[in-house]
């Protein structure tokens, strides 16, 4: 069965420090992996996706994510966190063999401390 | 930048009542979705809609639920007789085309439904 795990409900990081938001997945085939961010009272905003090719994917607002097939992970990273990065982050996976629906993680709340 | 919009932002209803949640997808998008998130739980897929018919639905999407594209811009989710456990945030999403799963889905801000 397809699933996504975000092991940390909350991540705190000091402004200027690197940040990592973790995601692991389980799908039957080759996954399509996505990261979305949700700011208060806003919809889920697309950050980046991995479909195929280079394992390091760069996205919006300076974020990047690394696809690691052996560890079935797709951790979100940013070299230098900003206070404005504080938001709720969702990892999602789509198994192209089973349709177009997303399977989401439970979300990780990121707080960047000034 | 075009956005998916949803109305209302909040809806409170009595158990057993019908509710209709409304969404306006991005104008050139052809594929539409509803998801829900019960407080503290995962975002869950409900249904996808393409070419005026349901293309996929989850186990959650039972006979109490229906979707419709009544005109060229709106996409609605109807819950016929609400239950307490329907209380959740409901997200609408749209994408340009199915494209075998490659395309990005764009989400609205959600409607928070509370069933009393």
mmCIF file of N, CA, C and O in Angstrom, chain A residues 4 32 34 36 38 41-44 46 49 51 90 94 96 98-102 104-106, chain B residues 3 31 33 35 37 40-43 45 56 91 98 100-109:
data_model
loop_
_atom_site.group_PDB
_atom_site.id
_atom_site.type_symbol
_atom_site.label_atom_id
_atom_site.label_comp_id
_atom_site.label_asym_id
_atom_site.label_seq_id
_atom_site.Cartn_x
_atom_site.Cartn_y
_atom_site.Cartn_z
ATOM 1 N N UNK A 4 3.042 7.648 3.138
ATOM 2 C CA UNK A 4 4.078 8.645 3.346
ATOM 3 C C UNK A 4 4.197 8.886 4.846
ATOM 4 O O UNK A 4 3.174 8.998 5.539
ATOM 5 N N UNK A 32 6.372 9.230 -7.771
ATOM 6 C CA UNK A 32 6.444 10.656 -8.045
ATOM 7 C C UNK A 32 6.292 11.336 -6.685
ATOM 8 O O UNK A 32 5.326 11.090 -5.973
ATOM 9 N N UNK A 34 6.417 14.820 -4.100
ATOM 10 C CA UNK A 34 6.093 16.248 -4.085
ATOM 11 C C UNK A 34 6.269 16.802 -2.672
ATOM 12 O O UNK A 34 6.076 16.097 -1.679
ATOM 13 N N UNK A 36 4.735 20.230 -0.577
ATOM 14 C CA UNK A 36 3.844 21.387 -0.550
ATOM 15 C C UNK A 36 4.052 22.114 0.780
ATOM 16 O O UNK A 36 4.404 21.509 1.791
ATOM 17 N N UNK A 38 2.094 25.003 3.443
ATOM 18 C CA UNK A 38 0.834 25.672 3.763
ATOM 19 C C UNK A 38 1.091 26.771 4.787
ATOM 20 O O UNK A 38 1.502 26.502 5.920
ATOM 21 N N UNK A 41 -4.128 30.060 6.758
ATOM 22 C CA UNK A 41 -5.276 30.517 5.979
ATOM 23 C C UNK A 41 -5.024 30.504 4.470
ATOM 24 O O UNK A 41 -5.721 31.202 3.726
ATOM 25 N N UNK A 42 -4.054 29.740 4.032
ATOM 26 C CA UNK A 42 -3.789 29.618 2.604
ATOM 27 C C UNK A 42 -3.878 28.150 2.191
ATOM 28 O O UNK A 42 -3.817 27.253 3.011
ATOM 29 N N UNK A 43 -3.999 27.935 0.893
ATOM 30 C CA UNK A 43 -3.998 26.570 0.380
ATOM 31 C C UNK A 43 -2.597 25.990 0.371
ATOM 32 O O UNK A 43 -1.614 26.648 0.681
ATOM 33 N N UNK A 44 -2.538 24.726 0.003
ATOM 34 C CA UNK A 44 -1.249 24.067 -0.147
ATOM 35 C C UNK A 44 -0.550 24.625 -1.385
ATOM 36 O O UNK A 44 -1.108 24.603 -2.476
ATOM 37 N N UNK A 46 2.605 24.464 -4.032
ATOM 38 C CA UNK A 46 3.597 23.559 -4.581
ATOM 39 C C UNK A 46 5.002 24.129 -4.393
ATOM 40 O O UNK A 46 5.249 25.308 -4.667
ATOM 41 N N UNK A 49 9.021 18.929 -7.047
ATOM 42 C CA UNK A 49 8.654 17.537 -7.274
ATOM 43 C C UNK A 49 9.812 16.778 -7.891
ATOM 44 O O UNK A 49 10.679 17.364 -8.552
ATOM 45 N N UNK A 51 10.281 13.512 -10.398
ATOM 46 C CA UNK A 51 9.640 12.548 -11.281
ATOM 47 C C UNK A 51 10.679 11.517 -11.730
ATOM 48 O O UNK A 51 10.488 10.312 -11.602
ATOM 49 N N UNK A 90 4.067 19.631 3.811
ATOM 50 C CA UNK A 90 3.512 18.320 3.512
ATOM 51 C C UNK A 90 4.307 17.641 2.409
ATOM 52 O O UNK A 90 4.547 18.226 1.355
ATOM 53 N N UNK A 94 2.856 10.034 -5.287
ATOM 54 C CA UNK A 94 1.888 9.470 -6.232
ATOM 55 C C UNK A 94 2.520 8.249 -6.866
ATOM 56 O O UNK A 94 3.659 8.290 -7.307
ATOM 57 N N UNK A 96 2.357 6.142 -9.976
ATOM 58 C CA UNK A 96 1.753 6.231 -11.309
ATOM 59 C C UNK A 96 1.057 4.949 -11.744
ATOM 60 O O UNK A 96 0.250 4.981 -12.672
ATOM 61 N N UNK A 98 -1.079 3.368 -9.934
ATOM 62 C CA UNK A 98 -2.373 3.220 -9.272
ATOM 63 C C UNK A 98 -3.264 4.445 -9.406
ATOM 64 O O UNK A 98 -4.292 4.523 -8.761
ATOM 65 N N UNK A 99 -2.881 5.413 -10.236
ATOM 66 C CA UNK A 99 -3.772 6.538 -10.451
ATOM 67 C C UNK A 99 -3.127 7.861 -10.137
ATOM 68 O O UNK A 99 -1.924 7.948 -9.902
ATOM 69 N N UNK A 100 -3.960 8.908 -10.132
ATOM 70 C CA UNK A 100 -3.451 10.265 -9.994
ATOM 71 C C UNK A 100 -3.592 10.837 -8.584
ATOM 72 O O UNK A 100 -3.209 11.966 -8.342
ATOM 73 N N UNK A 101 -4.124 10.094 -7.662
ATOM 74 C CA UNK A 101 -4.318 10.677 -6.343
ATOM 75 C C UNK A 101 -2.995 10.784 -5.601
ATOM 76 O O UNK A 101 -2.081 10.005 -5.781
ATOM 77 N N UNK A 102 -2.913 11.803 -4.763
ATOM 78 C CA UNK A 102 -1.789 11.977 -3.870
ATOM 79 C C UNK A 102 -2.022 11.198 -2.578
ATOM 80 O O UNK A 102 -3.141 11.106 -2.092
ATOM 81 N N UNK A 104 -0.644 11.790 1.171
ATOM 82 C CA UNK A 104 0.049 12.823 1.928
ATOM 83 C C UNK A 104 0.575 12.301 3.247
ATOM 84 O O UNK A 104 -0.002 11.387 3.850
ATOM 85 N N UNK A 105 1.648 12.933 3.723
ATOM 86 C CA UNK A 105 2.065 12.762 5.099
ATOM 87 C C UNK A 105 1.215 13.610 6.015
ATOM 88 O O UNK A 105 0.343 14.365 5.571
ATOM 89 N N UNK A 106 1.463 13.505 7.300
ATOM 90 C CA UNK A 106 0.670 14.228 8.290
ATOM 91 C C UNK A 106 1.111 15.672 8.460
ATOM 92 O O UNK A 106 0.458 16.438 9.143
ATOM 93 N N UNK B 3 -5.065 31.171 -8.955
ATOM 94 C CA UNK B 3 -5.216 30.367 -7.751
ATOM 95 C C UNK B 3 -6.536 29.622 -7.786
ATOM 96 O O UNK B 3 -7.499 30.063 -8.408
ATOM 97 N N UNK B 31 -8.605 18.868 -14.747
ATOM 98 C CA UNK B 31 -8.686 17.743 -13.829
ATOM 99 C C UNK B 31 -8.892 18.304 -12.435
ATOM 100 O O UNK B 31 -8.158 19.193 -12.018
ATOM 101 N N UNK B 33 -10.033 17.777 -8.128
ATOM 102 C CA UNK B 33 -9.905 16.838 -7.020
ATOM 103 C C UNK B 33 -10.522 17.434 -5.753
ATOM 104 O O UNK B 33 -10.570 18.648 -5.576
ATOM 105 N N UNK B 35 -9.944 16.689 -1.532
ATOM 106 C CA UNK B 35 -9.248 16.005 -0.454
ATOM 107 C C UNK B 35 -9.851 16.502 0.857
ATOM 108 O O UNK B 35 -10.472 17.562 0.905
ATOM 109 N N UNK B 37 -8.967 16.749 5.315
ATOM 110 C CA UNK B 37 -8.025 16.534 6.409
ATOM 111 C C UNK B 37 -8.778 16.667 7.720
ATOM 112 O O UNK B 37 -9.167 17.785 8.101
ATOM 113 N N UNK B 40 -5.625 16.932 12.837
ATOM 114 C CA UNK B 40 -4.556 16.115 13.393
ATOM 115 C C UNK B 40 -4.223 14.876 12.592
ATOM 116 O O UNK B 40 -3.349 14.103 12.983
ATOM 117 N N UNK B 41 -4.932 14.691 11.464
ATOM 118 C CA UNK B 41 -4.683 13.501 10.662
ATOM 119 C C UNK B 41 -4.157 13.875 9.273
ATOM 120 O O UNK B 41 -3.959 15.041 8.972
ATOM 121 N N UNK B 42 -3.943 12.851 8.459
ATOM 122 C CA UNK B 42 -3.383 13.074 7.131
ATOM 123 C C UNK B 42 -4.402 13.701 6.183
ATOM 124 O O UNK B 42 -5.613 13.564 6.374
ATOM 125 N N UNK B 43 -3.870 14.363 5.176
ATOM 126 C CA UNK B 43 -4.717 14.784 4.067
ATOM 127 C C UNK B 43 -5.069 13.525 3.273
ATOM 128 O O UNK B 43 -4.190 12.764 2.870
ATOM 129 N N UNK B 45 -7.279 11.650 0.074
ATOM 130 C CA UNK B 45 -7.921 11.796 -1.225
ATOM 131 C C UNK B 45 -9.382 11.358 -1.145
ATOM 132 O O UNK B 45 -9.707 10.333 -0.531
ATOM 133 N N UNK B 56 -11.601 8.770 -10.409
ATOM 134 C CA UNK B 56 -11.163 7.929 -9.298
ATOM 135 C C UNK B 56 -11.893 8.370 -8.038
ATOM 136 O O UNK B 56 -12.230 9.525 -7.902
ATOM 137 N N UNK B 91 -10.173 20.290 0.974
ATOM 138 C CA UNK B 91 -9.354 20.991 -0.010
ATOM 139 C C UNK B 91 -9.794 20.595 -1.424
ATOM 140 O O UNK B 91 -9.958 19.417 -1.727
ATOM 141 N N UNK B 98 -4.194 15.057 -16.814
ATOM 142 C CA UNK B 98 -3.750 13.893 -16.053
ATOM 143 C C UNK B 98 -2.270 13.603 -16.265
ATOM 144 O O UNK B 98 -1.552 13.361 -15.337
ATOM 145 N N UNK B 100 -0.448 11.254 -16.788
ATOM 146 C CA UNK B 100 0.146 10.099 -16.136
ATOM 147 C C UNK B 100 0.717 10.379 -14.767
ATOM 148 O O UNK B 100 1.613 9.675 -14.292
ATOM 149 N N UNK B 101 0.253 11.417 -14.137
ATOM 150 C CA UNK B 101 0.715 11.694 -12.785
ATOM 151 C C UNK B 101 1.854 12.675 -12.698
ATOM 152 O O UNK B 101 2.320 12.991 -11.616
ATOM 153 N N UNK B 102 2.338 13.171 -13.841
ATOM 154 C CA UNK B 102 3.469 14.074 -13.798
ATOM 155 C C UNK B 102 3.086 15.482 -13.382
ATOM 156 O O UNK B 102 3.910 16.223 -12.875
ATOM 157 N N UNK B 103 1.841 15.845 -13.651
ATOM 158 C CA UNK B 103 1.476 17.241 -13.465
ATOM 159 C C UNK B 103 1.324 17.595 -11.991
ATOM 160 O O UNK B 103 1.096 16.749 -11.145
ATOM 161 N N UNK B 104 1.452 18.867 -11.712
ATOM 162 C CA UNK B 104 1.306 19.388 -10.350
ATOM 163 C C UNK B 104 -0.150 19.701 -10.084
ATOM 164 O O UNK B 104 -0.835 20.252 -10.933
ATOM 165 N N UNK B 105 -0.613 19.354 -8.909
ATOM 166 C CA UNK B 105 -1.939 19.745 -8.480
ATOM 167 C C UNK B 105 -1.838 21.038 -7.675
ATOM 168 O O UNK B 105 -0.958 21.172 -6.826
ATOM 169 N N UNK B 106 -2.731 21.957 -7.952
ATOM 170 C CA UNK B 106 -2.759 23.237 -7.268
ATOM 171 C C UNK B 106 -3.971 23.253 -6.351
ATOM 172 O O UNK B 106 -5.085 22.982 -6.786
ATOM 173 N N UNK B 107 -3.717 23.617 -5.085
ATOM 174 C CA UNK B 107 -4.730 23.479 -4.057
ATOM 175 C C UNK B 107 -5.340 24.817 -3.669
ATOM 176 O O UNK B 107 -4.674 25.849 -3.680
ATOM 177 N N UNK B 108 -6.601 24.765 -3.284
ATOM 178 C CA UNK B 108 -7.266 25.918 -2.700
ATOM 179 C C UNK B 108 -6.964 26.029 -1.214
ATOM 180 O O UNK B 108 -6.304 25.162 -0.638
ATOM 181 N N UNK B 109 -7.469 27.093 -0.564
ATOM 182 C CA UNK B 109 -7.185 27.341 0.848
ATOM 183 C C UNK B 109 -7.973 26.455 1.794
ATOM 184 O O UNK B 109 -7.677 26.409 2.983
#
